[in-house]
Coordinates of C-alpha atoms and ligand atoms in Angstrom, one line a residue:
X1 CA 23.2 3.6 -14.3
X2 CA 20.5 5.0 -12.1
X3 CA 19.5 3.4 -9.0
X4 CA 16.5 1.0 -9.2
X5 CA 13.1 1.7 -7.0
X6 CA 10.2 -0.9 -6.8
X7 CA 6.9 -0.4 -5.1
X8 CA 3.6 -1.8 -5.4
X9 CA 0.1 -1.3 -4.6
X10 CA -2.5 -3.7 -3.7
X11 CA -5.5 -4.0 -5.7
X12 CA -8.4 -4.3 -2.7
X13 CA -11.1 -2.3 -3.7
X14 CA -11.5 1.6 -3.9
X15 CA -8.3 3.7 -3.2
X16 CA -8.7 6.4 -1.2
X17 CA -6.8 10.0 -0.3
X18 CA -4.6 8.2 2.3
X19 CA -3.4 6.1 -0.8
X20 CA -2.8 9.4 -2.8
X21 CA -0.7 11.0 -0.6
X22 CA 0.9 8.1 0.8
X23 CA 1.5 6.3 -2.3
X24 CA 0.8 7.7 -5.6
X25 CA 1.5 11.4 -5.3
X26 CA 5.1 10.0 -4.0
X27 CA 5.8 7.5 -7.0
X28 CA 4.7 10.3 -9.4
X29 CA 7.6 12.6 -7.9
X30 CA 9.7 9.8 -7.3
X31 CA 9.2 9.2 -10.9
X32 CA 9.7 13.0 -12.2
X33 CA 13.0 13.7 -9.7
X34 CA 14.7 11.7 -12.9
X35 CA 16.9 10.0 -10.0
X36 CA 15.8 6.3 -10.5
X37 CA 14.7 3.7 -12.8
X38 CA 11.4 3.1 -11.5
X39 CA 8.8 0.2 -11.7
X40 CA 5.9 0.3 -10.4
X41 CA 3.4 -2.5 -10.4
X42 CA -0.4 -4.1 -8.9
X43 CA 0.4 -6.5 -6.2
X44 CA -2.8 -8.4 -7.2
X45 CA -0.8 -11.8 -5.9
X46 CA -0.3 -9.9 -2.6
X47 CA -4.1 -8.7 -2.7
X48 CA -5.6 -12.6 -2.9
X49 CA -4.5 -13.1 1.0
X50 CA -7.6 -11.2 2.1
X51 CA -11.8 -12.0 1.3
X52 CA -12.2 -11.4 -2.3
X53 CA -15.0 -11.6 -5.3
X54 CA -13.4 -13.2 -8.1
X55 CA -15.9 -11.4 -10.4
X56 CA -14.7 -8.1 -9.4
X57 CA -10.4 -8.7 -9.0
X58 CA -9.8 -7.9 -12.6
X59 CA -12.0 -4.6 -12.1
X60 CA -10.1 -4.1 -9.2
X61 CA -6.9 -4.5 -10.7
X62 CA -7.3 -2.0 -13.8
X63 CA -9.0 0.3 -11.1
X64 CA -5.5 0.4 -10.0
X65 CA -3.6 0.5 -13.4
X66 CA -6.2 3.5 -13.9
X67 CA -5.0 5.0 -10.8
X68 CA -0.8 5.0 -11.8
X69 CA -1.6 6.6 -14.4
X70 CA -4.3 9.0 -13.9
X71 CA -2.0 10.1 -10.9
X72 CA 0.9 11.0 -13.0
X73 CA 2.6 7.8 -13.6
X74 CA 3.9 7.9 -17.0
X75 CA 4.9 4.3 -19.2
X76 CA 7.3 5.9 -20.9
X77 CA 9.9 6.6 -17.8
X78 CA 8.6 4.5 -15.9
X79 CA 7.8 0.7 -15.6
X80 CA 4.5 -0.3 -14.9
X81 CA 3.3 -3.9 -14.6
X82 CA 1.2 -6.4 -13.1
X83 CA 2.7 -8.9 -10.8
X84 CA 0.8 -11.8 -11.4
X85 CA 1.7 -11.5 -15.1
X86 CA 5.4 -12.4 -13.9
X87 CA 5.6 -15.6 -12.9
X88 CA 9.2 -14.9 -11.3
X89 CA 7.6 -13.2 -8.8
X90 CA 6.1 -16.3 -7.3
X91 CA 8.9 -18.6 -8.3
X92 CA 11.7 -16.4 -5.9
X93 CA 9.1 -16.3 -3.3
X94 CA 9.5 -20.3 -3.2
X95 CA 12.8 -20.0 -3.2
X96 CA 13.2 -17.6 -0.5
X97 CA 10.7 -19.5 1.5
X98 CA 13.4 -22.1 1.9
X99 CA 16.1 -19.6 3.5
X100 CA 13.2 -17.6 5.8
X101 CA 12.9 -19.0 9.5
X102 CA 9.4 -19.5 10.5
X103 CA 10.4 -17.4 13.5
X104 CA 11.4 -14.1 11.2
X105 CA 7.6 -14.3 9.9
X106 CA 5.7 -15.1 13.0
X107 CA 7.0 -12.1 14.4
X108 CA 5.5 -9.6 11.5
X109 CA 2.9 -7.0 13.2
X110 CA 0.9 -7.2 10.2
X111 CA 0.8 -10.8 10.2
X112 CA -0.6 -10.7 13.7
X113 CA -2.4 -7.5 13.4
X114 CA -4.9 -9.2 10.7
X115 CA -5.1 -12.1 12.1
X116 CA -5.5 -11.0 15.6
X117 CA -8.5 -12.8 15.9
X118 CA -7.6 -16.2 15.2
X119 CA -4.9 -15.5 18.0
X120 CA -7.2 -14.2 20.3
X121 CA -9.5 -17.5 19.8
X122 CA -6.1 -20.0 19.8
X123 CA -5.8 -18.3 23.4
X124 CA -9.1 -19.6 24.1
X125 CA -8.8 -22.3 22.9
X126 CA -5.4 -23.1 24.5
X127 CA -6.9 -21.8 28.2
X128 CA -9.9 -24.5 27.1
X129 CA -7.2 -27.4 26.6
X130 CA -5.5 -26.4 29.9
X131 CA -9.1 -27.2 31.1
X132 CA -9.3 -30.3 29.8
X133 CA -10.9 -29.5 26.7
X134 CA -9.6 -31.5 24.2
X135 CA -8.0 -30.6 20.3
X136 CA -8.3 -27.3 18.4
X137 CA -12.0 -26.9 17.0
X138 CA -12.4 -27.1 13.1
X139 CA -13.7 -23.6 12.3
X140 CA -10.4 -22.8 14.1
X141 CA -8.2 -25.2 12.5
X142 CA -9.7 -23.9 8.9
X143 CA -9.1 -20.2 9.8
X144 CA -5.4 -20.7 10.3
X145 CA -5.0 -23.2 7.1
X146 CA -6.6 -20.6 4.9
X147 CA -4.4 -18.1 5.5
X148 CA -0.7 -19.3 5.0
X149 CA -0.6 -16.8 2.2
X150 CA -1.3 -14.2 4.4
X151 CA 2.0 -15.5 6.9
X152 CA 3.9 -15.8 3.6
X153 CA 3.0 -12.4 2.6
X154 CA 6.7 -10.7 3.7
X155 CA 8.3 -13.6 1.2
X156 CA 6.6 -12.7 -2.1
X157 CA 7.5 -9.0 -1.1
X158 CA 11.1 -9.5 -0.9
X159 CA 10.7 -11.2 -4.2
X160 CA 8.8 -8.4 -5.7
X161 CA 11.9 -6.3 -4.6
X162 CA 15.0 -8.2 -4.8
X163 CA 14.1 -10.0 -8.2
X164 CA 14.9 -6.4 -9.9
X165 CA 18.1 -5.6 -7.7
X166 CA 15.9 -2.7 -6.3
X167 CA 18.1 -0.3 -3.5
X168 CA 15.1 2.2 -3.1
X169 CA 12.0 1.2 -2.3
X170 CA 9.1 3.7 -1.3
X171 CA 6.8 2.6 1.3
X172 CA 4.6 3.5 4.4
X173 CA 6.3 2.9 7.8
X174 CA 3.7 -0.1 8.1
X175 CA 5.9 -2.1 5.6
X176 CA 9.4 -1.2 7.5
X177 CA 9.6 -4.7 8.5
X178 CA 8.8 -6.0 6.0
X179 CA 11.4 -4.5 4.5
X180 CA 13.8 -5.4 7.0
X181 CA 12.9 -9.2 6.4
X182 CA 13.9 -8.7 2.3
X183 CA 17.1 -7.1 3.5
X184 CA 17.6 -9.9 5.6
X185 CA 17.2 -12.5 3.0
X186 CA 19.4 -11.0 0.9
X187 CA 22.0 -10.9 3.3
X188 CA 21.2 -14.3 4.0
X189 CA 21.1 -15.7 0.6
X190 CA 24.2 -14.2 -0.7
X191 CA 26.4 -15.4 2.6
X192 CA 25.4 -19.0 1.3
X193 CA 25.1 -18.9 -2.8
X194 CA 27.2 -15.8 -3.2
X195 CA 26.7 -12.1 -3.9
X196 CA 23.3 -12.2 -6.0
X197 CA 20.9 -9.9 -4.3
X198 CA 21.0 -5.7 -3.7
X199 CA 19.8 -5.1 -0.1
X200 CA 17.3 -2.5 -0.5
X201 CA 16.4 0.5 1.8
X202 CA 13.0 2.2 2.9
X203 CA 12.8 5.2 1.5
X204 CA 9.8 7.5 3.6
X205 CA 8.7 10.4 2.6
X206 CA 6.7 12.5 5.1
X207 CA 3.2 11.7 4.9
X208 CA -0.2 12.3 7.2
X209 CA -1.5 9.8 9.3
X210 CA -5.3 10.4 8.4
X211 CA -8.3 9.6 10.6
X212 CA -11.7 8.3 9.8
X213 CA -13.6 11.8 9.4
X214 CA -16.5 10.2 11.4
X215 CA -14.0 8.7 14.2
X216 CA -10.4 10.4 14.5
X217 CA -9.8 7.5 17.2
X218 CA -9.8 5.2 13.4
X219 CA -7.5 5.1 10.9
X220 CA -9.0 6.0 7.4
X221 CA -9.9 3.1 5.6
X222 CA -12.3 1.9 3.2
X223 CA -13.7 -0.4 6.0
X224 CA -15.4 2.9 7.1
X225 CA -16.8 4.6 4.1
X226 CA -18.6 7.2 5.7
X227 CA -15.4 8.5 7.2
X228 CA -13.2 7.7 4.4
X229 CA -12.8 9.8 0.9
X230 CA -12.1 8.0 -1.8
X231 CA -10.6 8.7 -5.1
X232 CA -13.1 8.5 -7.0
X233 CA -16.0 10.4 -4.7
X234 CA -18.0 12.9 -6.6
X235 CA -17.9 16.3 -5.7
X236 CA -21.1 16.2 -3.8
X237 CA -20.1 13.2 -1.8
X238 CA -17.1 14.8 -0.6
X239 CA -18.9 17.7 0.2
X240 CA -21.5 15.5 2.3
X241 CA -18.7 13.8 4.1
X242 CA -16.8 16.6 4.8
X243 CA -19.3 18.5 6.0
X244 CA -20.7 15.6 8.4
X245 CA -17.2 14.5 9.7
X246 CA -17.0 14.9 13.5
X247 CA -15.7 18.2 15.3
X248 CA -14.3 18.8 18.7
X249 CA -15.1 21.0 21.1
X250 CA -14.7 24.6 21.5
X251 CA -14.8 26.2 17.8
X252 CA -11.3 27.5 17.2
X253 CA -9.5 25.7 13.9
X254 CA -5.9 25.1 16.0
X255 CA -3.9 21.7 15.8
X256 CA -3.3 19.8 18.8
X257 CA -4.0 16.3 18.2
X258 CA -4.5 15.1 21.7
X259 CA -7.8 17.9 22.2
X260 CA -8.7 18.6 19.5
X261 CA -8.5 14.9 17.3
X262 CA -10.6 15.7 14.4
X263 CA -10.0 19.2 13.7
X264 CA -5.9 18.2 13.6
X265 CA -6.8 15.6 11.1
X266 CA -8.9 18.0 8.9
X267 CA -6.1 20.4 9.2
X268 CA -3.4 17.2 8.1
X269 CA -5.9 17.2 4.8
X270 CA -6.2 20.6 4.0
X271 CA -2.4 21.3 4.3
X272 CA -2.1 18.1 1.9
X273 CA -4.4 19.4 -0.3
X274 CA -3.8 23.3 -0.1
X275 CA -0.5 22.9 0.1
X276 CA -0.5 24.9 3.1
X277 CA 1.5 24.6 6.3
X278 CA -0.8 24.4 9.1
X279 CA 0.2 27.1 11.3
X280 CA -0.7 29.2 8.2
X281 CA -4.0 27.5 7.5
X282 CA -4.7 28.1 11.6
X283 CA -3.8 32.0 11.2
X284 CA -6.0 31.9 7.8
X285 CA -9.4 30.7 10.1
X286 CA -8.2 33.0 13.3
X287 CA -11.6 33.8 14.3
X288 CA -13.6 31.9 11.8
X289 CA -16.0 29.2 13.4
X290 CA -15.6 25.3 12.1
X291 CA -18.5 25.7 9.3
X292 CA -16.3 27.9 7.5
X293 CA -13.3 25.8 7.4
X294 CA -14.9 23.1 6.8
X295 CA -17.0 24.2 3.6
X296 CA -13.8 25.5 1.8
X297 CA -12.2 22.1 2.8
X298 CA -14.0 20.8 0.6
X299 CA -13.6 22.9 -2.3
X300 CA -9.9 22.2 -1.9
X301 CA -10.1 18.4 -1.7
X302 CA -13.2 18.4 -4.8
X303 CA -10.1 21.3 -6.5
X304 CA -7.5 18.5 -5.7
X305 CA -8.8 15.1 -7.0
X306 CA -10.5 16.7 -10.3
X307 CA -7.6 16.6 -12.5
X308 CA -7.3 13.0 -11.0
X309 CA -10.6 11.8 -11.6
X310 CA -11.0 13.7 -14.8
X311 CA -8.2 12.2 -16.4
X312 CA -9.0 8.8 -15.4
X313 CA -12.4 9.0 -17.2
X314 CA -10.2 9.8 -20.6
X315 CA -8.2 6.6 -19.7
X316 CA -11.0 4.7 -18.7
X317 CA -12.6 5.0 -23.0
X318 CA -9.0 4.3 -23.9
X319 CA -8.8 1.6 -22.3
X320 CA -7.3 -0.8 -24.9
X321 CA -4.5 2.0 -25.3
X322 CA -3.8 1.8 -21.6
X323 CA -3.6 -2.0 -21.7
X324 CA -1.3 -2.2 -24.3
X325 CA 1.4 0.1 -22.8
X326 CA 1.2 -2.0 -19.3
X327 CA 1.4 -4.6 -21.8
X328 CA 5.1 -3.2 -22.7
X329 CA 5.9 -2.3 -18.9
X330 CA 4.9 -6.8 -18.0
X331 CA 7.2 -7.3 -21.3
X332 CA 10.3 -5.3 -19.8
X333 CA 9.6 -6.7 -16.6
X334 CA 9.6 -10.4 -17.3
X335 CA 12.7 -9.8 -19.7
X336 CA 14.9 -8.6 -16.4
X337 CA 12.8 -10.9 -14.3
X338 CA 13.9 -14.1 -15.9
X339 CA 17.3 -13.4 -16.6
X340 CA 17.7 -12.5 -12.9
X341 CA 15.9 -16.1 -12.5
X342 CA 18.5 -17.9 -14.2
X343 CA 21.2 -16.3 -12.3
X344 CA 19.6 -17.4 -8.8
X345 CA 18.9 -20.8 -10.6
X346 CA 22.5 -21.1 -11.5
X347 CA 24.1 -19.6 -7.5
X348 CA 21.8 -22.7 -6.0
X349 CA 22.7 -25.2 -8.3
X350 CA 19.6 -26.0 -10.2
X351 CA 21.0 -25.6 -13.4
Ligands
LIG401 N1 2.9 -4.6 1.1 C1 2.7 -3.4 0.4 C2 1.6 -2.6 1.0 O1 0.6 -3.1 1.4 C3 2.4 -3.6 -1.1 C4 3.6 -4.3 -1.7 C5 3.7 -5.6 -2.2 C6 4.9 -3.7 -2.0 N2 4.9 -5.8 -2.7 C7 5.7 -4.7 -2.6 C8 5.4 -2.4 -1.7 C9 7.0 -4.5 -2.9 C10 6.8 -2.2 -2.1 C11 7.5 -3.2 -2.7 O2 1.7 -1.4 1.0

């Protein structure tokens, strides 16, 4: 039997190139390599621990769904779900909940990066107490009660991944903790019920780091649309944003990401893209001023996402079609998903 890989993908609004390459373009060779049994799914549970529109999650999910498979995700070798339509998911995450020291989760850098600023103000506020200012203020109080789900986040991952015995489980460096937490639960759980759970392993691929094009001090992110391209920009748009990203200094196209920030990070894109290597994409614009570079950039990204954006257009008026093969992939996955339920039911004595 081939080795299982799991990875998800949050459904928060518009995916953009850092997605593709860091994600997407991955599963899809992941998928093709013929190495693994692979399921892939929308982490729309994970997604509901930041501000949402309930009007526009379901968009937001299919968006994604839209994205597998316009990508190159295929149902029929791989599976491809949605996790809220597996109740299992959320059932584990209870149960793993009980074996997870708060400690273990306080400790997560995402946990603290996004919610930095309640931090920050519970510093205040603890430097006001120490000056005889009394109790935590409500707005406070409410801003760390809202987001539990956001502290719990690591939990439902490890369920997402140990539910289906994954070993391989493709993510960003960002999530290598939280990795390490589902590895440490299985661990854990097994030295007290018994040998249930597969500890599962990272498994990186090279990918860019990209920068906002209209700050390379940012990380790309939808938060800054201007200097973010997005799946689903037209060709124009791409063009426009391309051509108004920030340069450096000097006019030479060269990488060195410590003078010349936004020219590496254009360089990072176009050897994604072109499927260059740099130092031949430098020798290529020897001579050539910025303008140049960056107008064919943009014929190369616009050349890159057509396919893409082309092909989810067809899915999007086949809609029904599409729903009906995820449809299959949430009926395979609930089929292993229970029965792996019933076997961590039976290890802890509830049945
Ligand atoms: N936390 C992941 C991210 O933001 C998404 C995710 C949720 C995931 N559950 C997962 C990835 C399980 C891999 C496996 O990128």
């Amino acid at each position: 039997m081939k080795p299982i890989l799991v990875s998800g993908i949050q459904p928060t609004g518009k995916l953009h190139i850092g997605n593709y390459l860091g994600a997407l373009k991955n599963f899809v060779e992941l998928q093709n390599s013929g190495k693994y049994e692979c399921f892939f799914f929308v982490a729309d549970l994970h997604s509901l621990t930041e501000d949402f529109d309930p009007k526009e999650k379901k968009a937001q999910i299919d968006d994604v769904i839209l994205s597998f498979i316009a990508s190159g995700l295929d149902t029929k070798k791989s599976t491809i779900f949605v996790q809220s339509e597996i109740s299992e998911h959320s059932e584990l995450a209870w149960i793993l909940n009980t074996i997870t020291p708060f400690g273990e989760l306080y400790r997560m850098t995402q946990f603290k990066d996004k919610t930095q600023v309640v931090f920050n103000r519970l510093d205040r506020e603890t430097e006001g107490q120490r000056n005889g200012r009394s109790s935590m203020s409500v707005e406070l109080a409410t801003d760390l009660a809202t987001n539990v789900g956001l502290f719990d986040y690591p939990v439902l991952m490890a369920s997402d991944i140990l539910l289906y015995d994954a070993k391989f489980v493709p993510v960003g460096n960002d999530q290598d903790q939280h990795l390490e937490l589902a590895r440490t639960l299985a661990r854990k759980f097994n030295s007290k019920f018994g040998k249930t759970f597969i500890e599962p392993q990272a498994l990186h691929t090279e990918v860019p780091r990209l920068m906002s094009l209209d700050d390379p001090e940012k990380k790309m992110s939808k938060s800054r649309p201007e200097g973010c391209l997005f799946l689903d920009d037209t060709p124009d748009v791409i063009r426009k944003k391309i051509k108004r990203a920030v340069t450096d200094s000097g006019n030479e196209v060269k990488f060195d990401e410590k003078e010349k920030p936004a020219i590496s990070n254009l360089l990072l894109v176009y050897s994604a893209f072109g499927g260059k290597k740099i130092s031949e994409i430098e020798k290529m614009y020897a001579g050539k001023g910025y303008g140049e570079f960056k107008s064919e950039l943009a014929e190369i990204v616009v050349k890159g996402l057509t396919p893409f954006q082309e092909k989810k257009k067809v899915l999007r008026r086949e809609m029904e079609e599409v729903m009906k093969e995820v449809g299959d992939g949430n009926r395979n996955a609930k089929t292993i998903a229970l029965k792996k339920m019933l076997e961590i039911k039976k290890r802890i004595g509830l049945i």
